[in-house]
Amino acid sequence: MAQALNILIVDDSVMMRTLIKRVARLSQVPLGEIYEASNGAEAIDVLERHDVHAIFTDINMPVMSGTELLREIGRRECWKHLIRVIVSTDGSSARREEVRDLQVQLYVEKPFRPEVMCDVLSQVAACPEPR
Amino acid sequence: MTSSLRLRRVPSPGEHLDGICQAFVNVAESSYASFVQACDATMLRDALALLGDEDRWLHAAVDFRGAFGGTFQMALPESLARELVATCIGLDPQEQVEDAHVLDLAGEMANMVCGDWLTRACHRRRFDLRPPLVVPLPPGWNPERWGLPGAPDGAVMCVNDVPVCLRLSFVEQPV
């Protein structure tokens, strides 16, 4: 059986974090801990203290944005294994191009239907990265 | 004297109202499992009568910059926001909804509508959204304050038979 997936949800909206968490719990993917952070700086604090396998991050956030967070993750050798998913209202091709260099595996546009997020979680669980 | 500052063409709100309404439908149906329809004057009158005077309205505003610059505004009754919070996080009808969650929902909903519209309206250009600002509107506020229905810069949609007002404005931006 696959190892349970620990995920970190980063979004400045508590309702969005709750929605993603709820969908994740309803999915068939074996989940371990679900951590939350309301901006990139809080996310780094969580990553430094916990074993996280995948991160789901918004882009537009106060204090530290999602792109700044992903750049910081990219600089740290110990977080190389992290599976990176963007969940953003900005689905423009320019924004997708901008994050191409940030090792983002999946890009989810808000609003999303629950089944889309379930599918993304299944893809994350199937990612070959070491866990 | 001439200025060297070149400005982008400022669109009129009417050019983008259909796009905003479509984005609103996408958000309300996808994220909040709601039934959405356009609201004409008759429907609005009936819906307001059902709401009653004591229902407070919330105002959410999102500033955007990118291919266009401006502000998207949304006004919705607090009772609807509470209902959507309960739907979103799976609360039982008798469970209490936190006030902070109600304001957060209004802001995130406006944020998603604005982002969904801009993604479709200018797919090749990235855009930036300011964090949404959410405040309660003064007691007695109603859609007529925005000239709705019928204003050239706004529209009313019904979510689960409750009216929600949408309004769009643009500002000049340098090229």
Coordinates of C-alpha atoms in Angstrom, one line a residue:
Chain A
M1 CA 0.0 0.0 0.0
A2 CA 1.3 3.5 -0.8
Q3 CA 2.6 5.7 2.0
A4 CA 0.1 8.2 3.2
L5 CA 0.7 11.7 1.6
N6 CA 1.4 14.7 3.9
I7 CA 0.2 17.8 2.1
L8 CA 0.5 21.5 2.8
I9 CA -2.2 23.9 1.6
V10 CA -1.1 27.6 1.3
D11 CA -3.7 30.2 0.7
D12 CA -4.7 33.4 2.4
S13 CA -8.3 32.5 2.3
V14 CA -9.3 30.2 5.2
M15 CA -12.4 29.1 3.2
M16 CA -10.3 28.0 0.2
R17 CA -8.0 26.1 2.5
T18 CA -11.0 24.5 4.1
L19 CA -12.5 23.6 0.7
I20 CA -9.3 22.0 -0.5
K21 CA -8.9 20.1 2.7
R22 CA -12.5 18.9 2.6
V23 CA -12.1 17.6 -1.0
A24 CA -8.8 16.0 -0.1
R25 CA -10.4 14.1 2.8
L26 CA -13.2 12.9 0.5
S27 CA -10.8 11.7 -2.2
Q28 CA -9.6 8.1 -2.4
V29 CA -6.0 9.2 -1.9
P30 CA -4.4 7.9 1.3
L31 CA -3.6 11.1 3.2
G32 CA -1.5 11.6 6.3
E33 CA -1.3 15.1 7.8
I34 CA -2.9 18.1 6.1
Y35 CA -1.0 21.3 7.1
E36 CA -2.2 24.8 6.4
A37 CA -0.5 28.2 6.0
S38 CA -1.9 31.6 5.0
N39 CA 1.2 32.8 3.1
G40 CA 4.6 31.8 1.9
A41 CA 6.5 32.7 5.0
E42 CA 4.2 30.6 7.2
A43 CA 4.6 27.8 4.7
I44 CA 8.3 27.8 5.0
D45 CA 7.9 27.6 8.8
V46 CA 5.7 24.5 8.3
L47 CA 8.1 22.9 5.9
E48 CA 11.0 23.4 8.3
R49 CA 9.2 21.6 11.1
H50 CA 7.3 18.9 9.3
D51 CA 7.7 16.2 6.7
V52 CA 5.6 17.3 3.8
H53 CA 5.4 15.5 0.4
A54 CA 3.3 17.9 -1.6
I55 CA 2.5 21.6 -1.5
F56 CA -0.7 23.2 -2.9
T57 CA -0.1 27.0 -3.1
D58 CA -2.0 30.0 -4.2
I59 CA 0.0 32.8 -6.0
N60 CA -1.4 36.1 -4.8
M61 CA -0.9 36.2 -1.1
P62 CA 0.3 38.9 1.4
V63 CA 3.7 38.8 3.1
M64 CA 5.2 36.2 0.7
S65 CA 3.6 35.2 -2.6
G66 CA 3.4 31.7 -4.1
T67 CA 6.1 32.4 -6.6
E68 CA 8.4 33.7 -4.0
L69 CA 7.7 30.6 -1.9
L70 CA 8.4 28.3 -4.8
R71 CA 11.7 30.2 -5.5
E72 CA 12.7 29.7 -1.9
I73 CA 11.8 26.0 -2.0
G74 CA 13.9 25.6 -5.2
R75 CA 16.9 27.1 -3.4
R76 CA 16.8 24.4 -0.6
E77 CA 18.3 21.0 -1.4
C78 CA 16.2 19.4 1.4
W79 CA 13.0 20.3 -0.4
K80 CA 13.9 19.1 -3.8
H81 CA 11.5 16.1 -3.5
L82 CA 8.5 18.3 -2.8
I83 CA 5.7 18.0 -5.4
R84 CA 4.5 21.5 -6.3
V85 CA 0.9 22.3 -7.3
I86 CA -0.3 25.8 -8.0
V87 CA -4.0 26.6 -7.2
S88 CA -4.7 30.1 -8.5
T89 CA -7.3 32.3 -10.0
D90 CA -4.7 33.4 -12.6
G91 CA -4.8 30.9 -15.4
S92 CA -3.3 33.2 -18.0
S93 CA -0.7 31.6 -20.3
A94 CA 1.7 34.4 -19.2
R95 CA 1.5 33.3 -15.6
R96 CA 1.8 29.6 -16.5
E97 CA 5.0 30.5 -18.4
E98 CA 6.3 32.5 -15.5
V99 CA 6.1 29.5 -13.1
R100 CA 7.5 27.0 -15.6
D101 CA 11.0 27.3 -14.2
L102 CA 9.8 26.7 -10.6
Q103 CA 9.4 22.9 -11.0
V104 CA 5.6 23.1 -10.8
Q105 CA 4.1 19.7 -11.6
L106 CA 0.4 20.7 -11.8
Y107 CA -1.5 23.9 -12.2
V108 CA -5.2 24.1 -11.0
E109 CA -7.3 27.1 -11.9
K110 CA -9.8 28.5 -9.3
P111 CA -12.7 27.9 -9.4
F112 CA -12.3 24.2 -9.6
R113 CA -14.9 21.4 -9.4
P114 CA -14.2 18.9 -6.6
E115 CA -13.6 16.1 -9.0
V116 CA -10.8 18.1 -10.6
M117 CA -9.0 18.4 -7.3
C118 CA -9.6 14.7 -6.6
D119 CA -7.9 13.9 -10.0
V120 CA -5.0 16.2 -9.1
L121 CA -4.5 14.5 -5.8
S122 CA -4.5 11.1 -7.5
Q123 CA -1.8 12.4 -9.9
V124 CA 0.2 13.8 -7.0
A125 CA 0.0 10.4 -5.2
A126 CA 1.2 8.7 -8.4
C127 CA 4.2 11.1 -8.8
P128 CA 7.5 9.1 -8.9
E129 CA 9.4 11.5 -6.6
P130 CA 10.9 9.9 -3.5
R131 CA 8.8 10.1 -0.4
Chain B
M1 CA 2.8 70.9 -23.9
T2 CA 2.5 67.2 -24.6
S3 CA 3.0 64.3 -22.2
S4 CA 5.2 61.4 -23.1
L5 CA 3.0 59.1 -21.0
R6 CA 1.0 56.7 -23.2
L7 CA -2.2 55.2 -21.8
R8 CA -3.9 52.0 -22.7
R9 CA -7.4 52.2 -24.1
V10 CA -9.8 52.0 -21.2
P11 CA -12.6 49.6 -21.9
S12 CA -16.2 50.4 -21.0
P13 CA -17.7 48.2 -18.3
G14 CA -20.5 47.2 -20.7
E15 CA -17.9 45.4 -22.9
H16 CA -17.1 43.0 -20.1
L17 CA -20.3 42.6 -18.2
D18 CA -21.2 39.3 -19.9
G19 CA -17.8 38.0 -19.1
I20 CA -18.1 39.0 -15.5
C21 CA -21.5 37.3 -15.3
Q22 CA -20.2 34.1 -16.9
A23 CA -17.3 34.1 -14.4
F24 CA -19.7 34.6 -11.5
V25 CA -21.8 31.6 -12.7
N26 CA -18.6 29.5 -13.0
V27 CA -17.5 30.3 -9.5
A28 CA -20.9 30.0 -7.8
E29 CA -21.7 26.7 -9.5
S30 CA -18.2 25.1 -9.3
S31 CA -17.1 26.2 -5.8
Y32 CA -20.4 26.6 -4.0
A33 CA -22.7 24.1 -5.7
S34 CA -25.3 26.8 -6.2
F35 CA -28.0 27.5 -8.7
V36 CA -27.4 30.8 -10.5
Q37 CA -29.5 32.8 -12.9
A38 CA -29.7 36.3 -14.3
C39 CA -32.0 38.5 -12.2
D40 CA -34.4 40.9 -13.9
A41 CA -36.4 43.7 -12.2
T42 CA -39.3 41.5 -11.3
M43 CA -37.2 38.7 -9.9
L44 CA -35.1 41.3 -7.9
R45 CA -38.2 42.9 -6.4
D46 CA -39.5 39.4 -5.3
A47 CA -36.1 38.4 -4.0
L48 CA -35.7 41.6 -2.0
A49 CA -39.1 41.2 -0.5
L50 CA -38.1 37.7 0.8
L51 CA -34.8 39.0 2.2
G52 CA -36.4 41.5 4.6
D53 CA -34.9 44.7 5.9
E54 CA -32.8 43.2 8.6
D55 CA -30.5 41.3 6.3
R56 CA -27.1 43.1 6.2
W57 CA -25.3 43.4 2.8
L58 CA -21.6 42.8 2.4
H59 CA -19.4 44.6 -0.1
A60 CA -16.3 43.0 -1.5
A61 CA -13.9 44.8 -3.8
V62 CA -10.9 43.6 -5.8
D63 CA -8.5 45.9 -7.6
F64 CA -6.9 44.4 -10.7
R65 CA -3.9 45.4 -12.9
G66 CA -2.7 43.9 -16.1
A67 CA -4.1 44.2 -19.6
F68 CA -6.8 46.2 -17.9
G69 CA -6.8 48.1 -14.6
G70 CA -9.8 48.7 -12.4
T71 CA -12.0 47.4 -9.6
F72 CA -14.5 44.6 -9.5
Q73 CA -17.2 45.0 -6.8
M74 CA -19.7 42.6 -5.5
A75 CA -22.5 43.1 -2.9
L76 CA -24.3 40.1 -1.4
P77 CA -26.6 39.6 1.6
E78 CA -24.8 38.3 4.6
S79 CA -27.4 35.5 5.0
L80 CA -26.4 34.1 1.6
A81 CA -22.7 34.3 2.5
R82 CA -23.5 32.3 5.6
E83 CA -25.4 29.7 3.6
L84 CA -22.4 29.4 1.2
V85 CA -19.9 29.0 4.0
A86 CA -22.1 26.2 5.5
T87 CA -22.2 24.5 2.0
C88 CA -18.5 25.0 1.5
I89 CA -17.3 23.4 4.7
G90 CA -20.1 20.9 5.1
L91 CA -21.8 22.3 8.3
D92 CA -25.1 21.1 9.6
P93 CA -27.9 23.7 9.4
Q94 CA -27.9 24.2 13.2
E95 CA -24.1 24.7 13.4
Q96 CA -22.8 28.2 13.9
V97 CA -20.9 29.9 11.1
E98 CA -18.0 32.1 12.2
D99 CA -18.2 35.8 11.2
A100 CA -14.6 35.7 10.0
H101 CA -15.5 32.9 7.6
V102 CA -18.4 34.9 6.2
L103 CA -16.2 37.9 5.3
D104 CA -13.5 35.5 4.0
L105 CA -16.0 33.8 1.7
A106 CA -17.2 37.1 0.3
G107 CA -13.6 38.2 -0.4
E108 CA -12.5 34.9 -2.0
M109 CA -15.6 34.7 -4.1
A110 CA -15.0 38.2 -5.5
N111 CA -11.3 37.3 -6.0
M112 CA -12.2 34.1 -8.0
V113 CA -14.8 35.9 -10.1
C114 CA -12.3 38.6 -11.0
G115 CA -9.6 36.1 -11.8
D116 CA -11.8 33.8 -13.8
W117 CA -13.0 36.7 -15.9
L118 CA -9.5 38.1 -16.5
T119 CA -8.1 34.7 -17.4
R120 CA -10.6 34.5 -20.2
A121 CA -10.6 38.2 -21.2
C122 CA -6.9 38.5 -21.6
H123 CA -5.4 35.0 -21.6
R124 CA -2.0 36.0 -22.9
R125 CA -1.3 38.7 -20.3
R126 CA -0.7 38.0 -16.6
F127 CA -2.6 40.1 -14.1
D128 CA -2.3 41.0 -10.5
L129 CA -5.1 41.1 -8.0
R130 CA -5.0 43.1 -4.8
P131 CA -6.3 41.3 -1.7
P132 CA -10.0 41.7 -1.5
L133 CA -11.5 44.3 0.9
V134 CA -14.8 43.3 2.5
V135 CA -16.9 45.6 4.6
P136 CA -20.6 45.6 5.6
L137 CA -22.8 48.1 3.8
P138 CA -24.9 50.6 5.7
P139 CA -28.2 49.4 7.0
G140 CA -30.9 49.9 4.3
W141 CA -28.5 49.5 1.4
N142 CA -30.2 48.0 -1.6
P143 CA -29.2 47.4 -5.3
E144 CA -30.9 50.7 -6.4
R145 CA -27.9 52.5 -4.9
W146 CA -25.9 51.1 -7.8
G147 CA -28.7 51.8 -10.2
L148 CA -29.5 48.1 -10.5
P149 CA -31.0 46.5 -12.4
G150 CA -30.2 48.3 -15.6
A151 CA -27.0 50.2 -14.8
P152 CA -24.5 50.1 -17.7
D153 CA -21.7 49.1 -15.3
G154 CA -23.4 46.4 -13.3
A155 CA -25.6 43.4 -13.2
V156 CA -27.7 41.4 -10.7
M157 CA -27.5 37.6 -10.5
C158 CA -29.6 35.3 -8.3
V159 CA -27.8 32.6 -6.3
N160 CA -30.3 30.1 -4.9
D161 CA -32.9 32.9 -5.5
V162 CA -31.0 35.5 -3.5
P163 CA -29.7 38.6 -5.4
V164 CA -26.0 39.3 -5.7
C165 CA -24.9 42.6 -7.3
L166 CA -21.8 42.9 -9.6
R167 CA -20.2 46.1 -10.7
L168 CA -17.1 46.8 -12.8
S169 CA -15.0 49.9 -13.3
F170 CA -11.8 50.6 -15.2
V171 CA -9.0 53.1 -14.7
E172 CA -6.4 54.4 -17.0
Q173 CA -3.1 52.6 -17.0
P174 CA 0.2 53.6 -18.7
V175 CA 1.3 51.3 -21.5

